[in-house]
Coordinates of C-alpha atoms and ligand atoms in Angstrom, one line a residue:
X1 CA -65.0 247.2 337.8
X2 CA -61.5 247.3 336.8
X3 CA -61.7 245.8 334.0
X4 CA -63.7 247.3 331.6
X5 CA -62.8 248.2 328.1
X6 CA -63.0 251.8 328.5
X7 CA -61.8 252.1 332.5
X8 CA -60.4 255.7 332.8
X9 CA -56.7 256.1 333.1
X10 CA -55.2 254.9 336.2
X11 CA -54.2 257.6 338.5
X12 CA -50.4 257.4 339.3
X13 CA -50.1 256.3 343.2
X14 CA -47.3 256.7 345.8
X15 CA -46.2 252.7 345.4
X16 CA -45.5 253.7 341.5
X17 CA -42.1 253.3 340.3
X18 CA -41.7 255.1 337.3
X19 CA -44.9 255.2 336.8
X20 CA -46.1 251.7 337.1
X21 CA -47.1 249.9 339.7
X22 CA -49.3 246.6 340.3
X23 CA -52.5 246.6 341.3
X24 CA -55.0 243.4 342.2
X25 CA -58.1 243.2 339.5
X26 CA -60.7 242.3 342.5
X27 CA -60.1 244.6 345.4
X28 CA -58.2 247.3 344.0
X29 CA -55.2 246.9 346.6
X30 CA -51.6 248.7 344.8
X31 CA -48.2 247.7 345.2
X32 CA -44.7 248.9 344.0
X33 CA -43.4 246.3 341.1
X34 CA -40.1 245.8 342.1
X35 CA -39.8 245.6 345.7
X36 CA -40.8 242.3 346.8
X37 CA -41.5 238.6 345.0
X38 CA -45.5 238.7 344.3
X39 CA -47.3 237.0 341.8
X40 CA -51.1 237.7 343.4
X41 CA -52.5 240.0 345.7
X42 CA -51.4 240.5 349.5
X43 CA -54.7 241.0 350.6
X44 CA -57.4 238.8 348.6
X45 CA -55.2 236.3 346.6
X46 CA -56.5 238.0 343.3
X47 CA -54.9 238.4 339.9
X48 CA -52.2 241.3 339.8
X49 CA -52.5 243.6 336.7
X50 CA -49.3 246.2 335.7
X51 CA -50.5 249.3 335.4
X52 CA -49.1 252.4 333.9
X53 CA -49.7 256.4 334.5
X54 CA -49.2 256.6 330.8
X55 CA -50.9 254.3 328.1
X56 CA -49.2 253.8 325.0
X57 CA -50.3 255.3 321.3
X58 CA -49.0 254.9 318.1
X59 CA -46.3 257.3 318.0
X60 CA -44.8 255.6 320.8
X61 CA -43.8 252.7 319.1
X62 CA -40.2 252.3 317.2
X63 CA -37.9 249.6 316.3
X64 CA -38.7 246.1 315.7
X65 CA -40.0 242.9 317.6
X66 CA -41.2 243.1 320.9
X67 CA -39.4 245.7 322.1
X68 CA -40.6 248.1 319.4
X69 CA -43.5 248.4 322.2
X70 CA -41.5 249.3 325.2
X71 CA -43.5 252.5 325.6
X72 CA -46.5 249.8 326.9
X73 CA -43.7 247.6 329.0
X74 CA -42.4 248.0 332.2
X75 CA -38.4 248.0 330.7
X76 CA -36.6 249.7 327.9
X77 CA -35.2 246.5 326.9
X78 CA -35.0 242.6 328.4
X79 CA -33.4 239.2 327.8
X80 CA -33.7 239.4 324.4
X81 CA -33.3 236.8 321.5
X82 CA -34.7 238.8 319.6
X83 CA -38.4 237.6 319.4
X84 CA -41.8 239.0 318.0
X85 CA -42.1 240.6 314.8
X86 CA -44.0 237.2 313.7
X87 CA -45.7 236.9 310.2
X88 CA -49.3 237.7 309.4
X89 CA -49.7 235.2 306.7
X90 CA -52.5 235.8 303.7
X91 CA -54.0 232.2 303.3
X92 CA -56.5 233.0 300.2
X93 CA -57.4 229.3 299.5
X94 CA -58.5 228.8 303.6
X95 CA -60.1 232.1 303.6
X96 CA -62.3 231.3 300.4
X97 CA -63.0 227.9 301.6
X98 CA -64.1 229.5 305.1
X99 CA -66.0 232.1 303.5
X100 CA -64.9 235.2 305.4
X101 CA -63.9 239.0 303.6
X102 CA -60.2 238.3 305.4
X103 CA -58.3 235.7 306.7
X104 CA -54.8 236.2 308.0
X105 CA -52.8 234.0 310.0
X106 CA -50.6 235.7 312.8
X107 CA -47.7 233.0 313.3
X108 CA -46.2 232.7 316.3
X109 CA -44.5 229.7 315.9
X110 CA -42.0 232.0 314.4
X111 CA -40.7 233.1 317.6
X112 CA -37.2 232.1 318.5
X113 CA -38.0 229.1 320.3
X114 CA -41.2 228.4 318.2
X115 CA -43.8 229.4 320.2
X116 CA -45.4 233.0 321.7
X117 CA -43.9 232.3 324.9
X118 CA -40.8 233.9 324.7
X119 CA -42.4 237.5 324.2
X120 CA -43.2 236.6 327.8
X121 CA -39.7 235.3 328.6
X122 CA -38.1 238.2 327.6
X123 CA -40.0 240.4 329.8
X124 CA -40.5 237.9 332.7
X125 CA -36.7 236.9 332.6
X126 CA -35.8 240.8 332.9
X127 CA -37.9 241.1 335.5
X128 CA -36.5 237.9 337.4
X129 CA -32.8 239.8 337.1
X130 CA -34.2 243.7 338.7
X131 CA -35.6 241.8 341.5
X132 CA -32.3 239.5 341.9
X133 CA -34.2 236.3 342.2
X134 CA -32.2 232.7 342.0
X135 CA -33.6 230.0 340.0
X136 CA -36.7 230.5 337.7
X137 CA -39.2 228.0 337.0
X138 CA -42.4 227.2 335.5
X139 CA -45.1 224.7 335.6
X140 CA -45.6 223.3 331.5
X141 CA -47.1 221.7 328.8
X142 CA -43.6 222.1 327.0
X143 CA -44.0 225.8 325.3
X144 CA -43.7 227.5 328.6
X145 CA -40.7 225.3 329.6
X146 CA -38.7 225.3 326.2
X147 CA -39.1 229.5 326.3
X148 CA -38.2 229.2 330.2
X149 CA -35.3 227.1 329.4
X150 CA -33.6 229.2 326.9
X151 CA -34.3 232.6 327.8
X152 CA -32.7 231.4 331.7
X153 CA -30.1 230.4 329.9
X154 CA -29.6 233.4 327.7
X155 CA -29.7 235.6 331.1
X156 CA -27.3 233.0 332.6
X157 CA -29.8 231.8 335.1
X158 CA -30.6 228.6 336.9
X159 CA -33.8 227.0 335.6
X160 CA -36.4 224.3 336.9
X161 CA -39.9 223.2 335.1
X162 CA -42.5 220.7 336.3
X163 CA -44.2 218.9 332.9
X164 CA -47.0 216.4 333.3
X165 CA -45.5 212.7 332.6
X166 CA -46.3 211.3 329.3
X167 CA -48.1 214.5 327.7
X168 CA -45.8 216.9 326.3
X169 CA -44.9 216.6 323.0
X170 CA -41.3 215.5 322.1
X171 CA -39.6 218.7 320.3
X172 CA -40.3 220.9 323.5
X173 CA -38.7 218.9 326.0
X174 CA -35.6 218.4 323.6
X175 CA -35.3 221.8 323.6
X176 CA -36.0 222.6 327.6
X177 CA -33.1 219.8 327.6
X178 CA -30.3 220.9 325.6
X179 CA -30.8 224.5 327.1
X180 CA -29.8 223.2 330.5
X181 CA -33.5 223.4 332.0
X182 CA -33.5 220.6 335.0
X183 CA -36.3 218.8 334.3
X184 CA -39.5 216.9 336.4
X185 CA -41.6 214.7 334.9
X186 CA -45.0 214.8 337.1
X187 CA -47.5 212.0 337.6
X188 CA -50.4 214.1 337.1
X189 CA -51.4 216.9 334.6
X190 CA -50.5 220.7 333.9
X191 CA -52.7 221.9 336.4
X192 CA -51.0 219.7 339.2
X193 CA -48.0 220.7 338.4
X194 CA -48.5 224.4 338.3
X195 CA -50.1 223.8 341.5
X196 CA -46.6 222.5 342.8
X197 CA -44.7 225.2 341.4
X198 CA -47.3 228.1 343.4
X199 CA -46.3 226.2 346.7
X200 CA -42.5 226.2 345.7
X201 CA -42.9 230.0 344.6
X202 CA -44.9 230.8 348.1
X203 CA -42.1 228.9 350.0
X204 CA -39.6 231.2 348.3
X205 CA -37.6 228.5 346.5
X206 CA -38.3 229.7 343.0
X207 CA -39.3 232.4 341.3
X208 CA -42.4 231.3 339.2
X209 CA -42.5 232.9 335.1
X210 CA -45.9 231.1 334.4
X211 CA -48.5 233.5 333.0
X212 CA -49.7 233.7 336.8
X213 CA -46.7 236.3 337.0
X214 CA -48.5 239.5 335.5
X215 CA -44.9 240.6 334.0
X216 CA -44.8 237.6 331.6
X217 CA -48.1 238.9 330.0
X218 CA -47.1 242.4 329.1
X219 CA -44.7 240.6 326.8
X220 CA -47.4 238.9 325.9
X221 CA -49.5 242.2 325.0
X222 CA -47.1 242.6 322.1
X223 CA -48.6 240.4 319.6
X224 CA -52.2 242.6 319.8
X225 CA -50.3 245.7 318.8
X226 CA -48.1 244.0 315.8
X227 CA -51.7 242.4 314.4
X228 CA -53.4 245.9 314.7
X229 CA -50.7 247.4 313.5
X230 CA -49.8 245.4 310.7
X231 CA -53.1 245.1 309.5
X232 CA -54.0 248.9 309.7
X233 CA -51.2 249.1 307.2
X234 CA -52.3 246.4 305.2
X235 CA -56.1 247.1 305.0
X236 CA -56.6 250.7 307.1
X237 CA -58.7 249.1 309.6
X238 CA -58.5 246.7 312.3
X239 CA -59.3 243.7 312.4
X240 CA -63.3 242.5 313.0
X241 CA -62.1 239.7 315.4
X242 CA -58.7 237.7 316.9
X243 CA -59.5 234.0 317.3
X244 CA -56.9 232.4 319.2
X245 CA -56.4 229.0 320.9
X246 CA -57.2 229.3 325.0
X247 CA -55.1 227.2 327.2
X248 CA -54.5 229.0 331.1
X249 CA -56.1 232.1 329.1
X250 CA -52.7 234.1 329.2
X251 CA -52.9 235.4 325.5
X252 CA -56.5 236.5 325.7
X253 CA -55.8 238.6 328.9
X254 CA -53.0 240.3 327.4
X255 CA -54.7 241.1 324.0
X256 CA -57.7 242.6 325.7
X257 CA -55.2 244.5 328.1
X258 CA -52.8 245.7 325.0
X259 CA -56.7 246.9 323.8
X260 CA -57.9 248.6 327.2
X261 CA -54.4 250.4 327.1
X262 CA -54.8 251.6 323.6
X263 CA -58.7 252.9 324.2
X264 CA -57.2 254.7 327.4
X265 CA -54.4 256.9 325.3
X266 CA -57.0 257.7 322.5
X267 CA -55.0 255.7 320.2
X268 CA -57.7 253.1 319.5
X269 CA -62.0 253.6 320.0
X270 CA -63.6 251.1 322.0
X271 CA -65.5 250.2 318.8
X272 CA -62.4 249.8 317.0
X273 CA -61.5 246.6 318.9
X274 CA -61.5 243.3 317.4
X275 CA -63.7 240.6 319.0
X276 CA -61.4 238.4 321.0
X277 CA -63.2 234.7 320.2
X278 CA -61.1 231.8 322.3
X279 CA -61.3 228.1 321.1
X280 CA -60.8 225.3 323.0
X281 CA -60.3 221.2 322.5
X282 CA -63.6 219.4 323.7
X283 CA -61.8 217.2 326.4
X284 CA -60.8 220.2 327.8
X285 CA -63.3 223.4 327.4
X286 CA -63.4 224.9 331.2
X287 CA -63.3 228.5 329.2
X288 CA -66.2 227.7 326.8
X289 CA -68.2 226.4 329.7
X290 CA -68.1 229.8 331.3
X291 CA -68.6 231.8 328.3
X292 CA -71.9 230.0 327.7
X293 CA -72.7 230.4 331.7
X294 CA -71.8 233.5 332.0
X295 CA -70.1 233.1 334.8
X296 CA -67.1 235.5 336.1
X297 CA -64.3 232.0 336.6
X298 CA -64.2 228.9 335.6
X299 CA -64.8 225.8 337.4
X300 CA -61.8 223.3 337.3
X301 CA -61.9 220.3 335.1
X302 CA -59.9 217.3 336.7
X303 CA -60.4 215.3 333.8
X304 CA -58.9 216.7 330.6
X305 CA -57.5 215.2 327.5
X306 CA -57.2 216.1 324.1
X307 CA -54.1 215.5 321.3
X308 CA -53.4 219.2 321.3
X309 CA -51.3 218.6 324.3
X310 CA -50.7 222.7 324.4
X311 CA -54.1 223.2 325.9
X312 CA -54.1 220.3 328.2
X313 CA -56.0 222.2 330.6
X314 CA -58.6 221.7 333.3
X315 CA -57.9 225.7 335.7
X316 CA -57.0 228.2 333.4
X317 CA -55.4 231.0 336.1
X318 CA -56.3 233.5 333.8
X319 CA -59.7 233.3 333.6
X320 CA -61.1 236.3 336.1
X321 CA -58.9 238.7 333.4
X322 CA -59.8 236.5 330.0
X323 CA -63.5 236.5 330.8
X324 CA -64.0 240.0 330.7
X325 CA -62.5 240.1 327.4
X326 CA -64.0 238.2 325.7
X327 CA -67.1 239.4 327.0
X328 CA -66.7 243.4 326.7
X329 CA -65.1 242.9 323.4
X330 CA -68.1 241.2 322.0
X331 CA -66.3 237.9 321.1
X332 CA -67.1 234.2 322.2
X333 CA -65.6 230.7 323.1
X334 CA -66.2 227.3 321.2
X335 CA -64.6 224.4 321.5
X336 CA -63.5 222.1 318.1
X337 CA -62.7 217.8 318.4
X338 CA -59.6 216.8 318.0
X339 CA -60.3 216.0 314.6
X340 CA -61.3 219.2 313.5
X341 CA -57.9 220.3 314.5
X342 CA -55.9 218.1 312.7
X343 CA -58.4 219.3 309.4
X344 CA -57.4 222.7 310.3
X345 CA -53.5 221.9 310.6
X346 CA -53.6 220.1 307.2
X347 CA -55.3 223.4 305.8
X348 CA -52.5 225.5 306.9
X349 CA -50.0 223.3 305.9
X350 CA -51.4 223.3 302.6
X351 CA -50.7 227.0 302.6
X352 CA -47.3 226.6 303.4
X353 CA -48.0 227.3 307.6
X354 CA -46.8 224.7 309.8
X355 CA -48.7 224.6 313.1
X356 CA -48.7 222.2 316.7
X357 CA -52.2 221.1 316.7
X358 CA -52.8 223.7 319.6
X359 CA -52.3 226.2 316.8
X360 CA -54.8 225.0 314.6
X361 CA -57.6 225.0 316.8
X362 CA -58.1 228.7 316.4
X363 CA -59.1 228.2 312.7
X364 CA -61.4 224.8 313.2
X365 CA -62.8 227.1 315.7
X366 CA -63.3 230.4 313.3
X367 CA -64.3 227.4 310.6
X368 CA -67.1 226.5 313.5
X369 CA -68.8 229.7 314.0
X370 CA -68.7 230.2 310.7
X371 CA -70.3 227.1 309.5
X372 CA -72.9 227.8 312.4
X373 CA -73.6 231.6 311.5
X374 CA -72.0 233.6 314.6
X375 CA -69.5 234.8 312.6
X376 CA -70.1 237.0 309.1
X377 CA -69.4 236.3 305.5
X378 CA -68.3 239.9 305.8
X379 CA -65.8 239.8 308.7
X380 CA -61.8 240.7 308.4
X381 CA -60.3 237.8 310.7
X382 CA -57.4 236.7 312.2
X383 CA -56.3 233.7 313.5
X384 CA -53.4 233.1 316.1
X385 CA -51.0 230.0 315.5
X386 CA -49.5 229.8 318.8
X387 CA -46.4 227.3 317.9
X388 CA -44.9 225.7 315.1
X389 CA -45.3 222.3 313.6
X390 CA -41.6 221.0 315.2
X391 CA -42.7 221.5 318.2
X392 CA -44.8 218.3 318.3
X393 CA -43.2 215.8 315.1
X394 CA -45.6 212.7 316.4
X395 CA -48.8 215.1 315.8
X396 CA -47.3 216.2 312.2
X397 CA -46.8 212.2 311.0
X398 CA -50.1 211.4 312.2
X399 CA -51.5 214.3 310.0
X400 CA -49.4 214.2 307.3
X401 CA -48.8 211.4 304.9
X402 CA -46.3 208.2 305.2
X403 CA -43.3 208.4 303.7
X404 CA -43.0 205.3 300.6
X405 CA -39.9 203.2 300.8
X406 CA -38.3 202.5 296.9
X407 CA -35.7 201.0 295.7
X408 CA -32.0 202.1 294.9
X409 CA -32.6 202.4 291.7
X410 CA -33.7 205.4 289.3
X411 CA -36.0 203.0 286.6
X412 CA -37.7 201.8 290.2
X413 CA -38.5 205.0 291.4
X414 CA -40.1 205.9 287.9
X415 CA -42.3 202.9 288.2
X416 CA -43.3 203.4 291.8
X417 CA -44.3 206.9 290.3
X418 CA -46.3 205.4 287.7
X419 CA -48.3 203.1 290.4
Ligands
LIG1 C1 -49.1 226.2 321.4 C2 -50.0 226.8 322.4 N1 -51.1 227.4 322.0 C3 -52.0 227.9 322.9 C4 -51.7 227.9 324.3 C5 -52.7 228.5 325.2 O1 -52.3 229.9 325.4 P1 -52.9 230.6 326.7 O2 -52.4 229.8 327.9 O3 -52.3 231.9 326.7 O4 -54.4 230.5 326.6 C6 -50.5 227.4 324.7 C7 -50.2 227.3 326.2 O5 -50.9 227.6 327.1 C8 -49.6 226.8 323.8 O6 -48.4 226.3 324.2
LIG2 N1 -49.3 225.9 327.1 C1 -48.6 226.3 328.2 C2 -49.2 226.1 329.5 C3 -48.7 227.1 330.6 O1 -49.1 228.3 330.2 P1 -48.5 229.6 330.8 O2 -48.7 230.6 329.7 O3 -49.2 229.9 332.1 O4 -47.0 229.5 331.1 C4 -47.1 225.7 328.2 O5 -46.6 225.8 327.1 O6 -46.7 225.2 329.1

């Protein structure tokens, strides 16, 4: 099985170019990574993986942001705004409150465009440019399509994303907007539209920078080595477990992949690796449901809803290379109510962290299996905030309080004070 935590180091084939290559997760079948347009395998249809003769280790690794890590990318550099290089925020009143040894809070809403999607973009985009594609596109709950929409335009490329009518939240299609993105509104949901934009990609009129494309999630690998990193300088250990929101299940294959690649050079042992736990909204928990089956995919969900529009999703793509992680790493899946998200983005925000309520989920979830027991009072923990708190204002008034309208007059606003 190819992906197990400690899977031997690839041997370098003939297709390899520079010594990486792609290669399909079910049957094995290689390909050369810059030759043709291919986003899954020629012969089953699986997932594509990129795979290198030469797995990174710590010595590897200089600069700053994600292209500190280029020793574990396929590029020396990409499209670059410059992104990664997030903060791993101490929350001391959250973690007390939780009740674990640790709580840090890895912020990826500090990214360029707010959320971790552009450490995809700015591999995915460089990619587009080797193999000389035209327009770029992506199906989207808005992350995907703001990153898409400005990294295309830093790269000076045509861009196209499909988002589903009515559910994304306002600040990410202002930005997919004023970056020149041409934008579809879809009458149906994020899985229909990223259904659209595999036929359009198949029919050659796009090139498609989902997480389906296996380049966009080496970008994504970058956030597992800053948390490790950072917090072996912090504490001189890894982290016990990564809890992380699960949407199409792209950041939990690339952690456990940024993982497999480490336990491969030597620079990380297999029980050195945090416990990758994915959380879910309720209305829309296809992940969780396989965790608890035990089953190797998930079924689709054509019914999903939940206010964390983020995770609006019913087929997570990722799922034959998520599950696996989770699994070989020890971790779980829960899911959290809507309401225990917007608990969990008024804790952070009362530590100074502004989250999208997608963000929050990972610590109502951590708060969950804490609450029921699965995880320790003696665990070090951190939790992913995917994107920040302007990405979705009508979320952030709900949560937060109403502003009070006073008088133009100093003595008025003392009394109203007073009240
Ligand atoms: C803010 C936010 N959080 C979490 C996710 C889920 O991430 P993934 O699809 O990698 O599971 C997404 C998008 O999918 C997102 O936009
Ligand atoms: N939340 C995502 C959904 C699409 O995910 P992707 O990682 O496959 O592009 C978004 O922001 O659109």
């Amino acid at each position: 099985m190819s992906l197990e935590l400690t899977a031997p180091t690839p041997e370098e084939p003939s297709v390899a170019d520079d010594g990486t290559w792609l290669e399909c997760i079910e049957c094995g079948a290689q390909f050369a990574p810059f030759e043709d347009v291919r986003y899954t395998c020629d012969d089953c249809d699986g997932l594509l993986e990129v795979r290198y003769a030469t797995p990174p280790t710590w010595d590897d690794f200089d600069g700053r942001g994600v292209w500190r890590y280029n020793a574990a990318l396929p590029f020396e550099e990409g499209v670059s705004l410059p992104e990664g290089a997030t903060p791993l925020h101490e929350v001391p009143r959250l973690e007390a409150a939780i009740g674990v040894e640790t709580l840090r809070i890895k912020h990826e809403g500090m990214n360029p465009t707010g959320s971790f999607k552009d450490r995809g973009m700015t591999v995915g985009v460089r990619v587009a440019k080797e193999l000389g594609v035209g327009r770029l596109a992506c199906a989207s709950t808005g992350n995907t399509s703001a990153a898409l929409a400005a990294y295309g335009a830093r790269g000076g490329m045509e861009t196209l994303v499909l988002l589903p009518s009515g559910k994304v939240a306002a600040g990410k299609i202002a930005q997919a907007a004023l970056h020149d993105a041409r934008i579809l509104e879809v009458d149906g949901n994020f899985d229909s539209c990223l259904d659209i934009v595999q036929d359009l990609a198949a029919r050659g009129e796009v090139y498609l920078l989902n997480s389906l494309n296996p380049f966009r999630l080496e970008g994504q690998k970058t956030i597992g080595l800053e948390i490790l990193e950072e917090f072996h300088e912090d504490y001189g250990t890894y982290p016990d477990r990564i809890v992380l929101p699960v949407g199409n299940a792209g950041n939990t294959s690339a952690l456990y992949k940024a993982f497999r690649e480490l336990v491969q050079s030597g620079a990380l042992d297999a029980d050195e690796v945090p416990k990758l736990t994915g959380v879910q909204a309720e209305g829309a928990a296809p992940m969780v449901e396989a965790v608890e089956n035990g089953w190797d995919d998930t079924k689709r969900w054509d019914d999903v809803e939940t206010k964390a529009t983020a995770i609006r999703i019913g087929n997570p793509v990722n799922a034959p290379k998520a599950l696996p992680g989770i699994r070989e790493t020890g971790g779980t899946a829960v899911s959290v109510s809507d309401e225990e998200i917007t608990e969990a983005q008024r804790d952070l925000a009362a530590e100074g962290v502004g989250v999208e309520p997608a963000s929050a989920a990972s610590v109502a979830g951590l708060r969950k299996l804490r609450n029921e027991g699965v995880v320790g009072e003696d665990e070090q923990v951190v939790c992913l905030t995917t994107g920040h708190l302007l990405k979705d204002p009508d979320a952030a008034f709900e949560a937060g309080d109403d502003p009070e309208p006073v008088p133009n007059d100093t003595d008025a606003v003392l009394d109203h004070l007073a009240e």
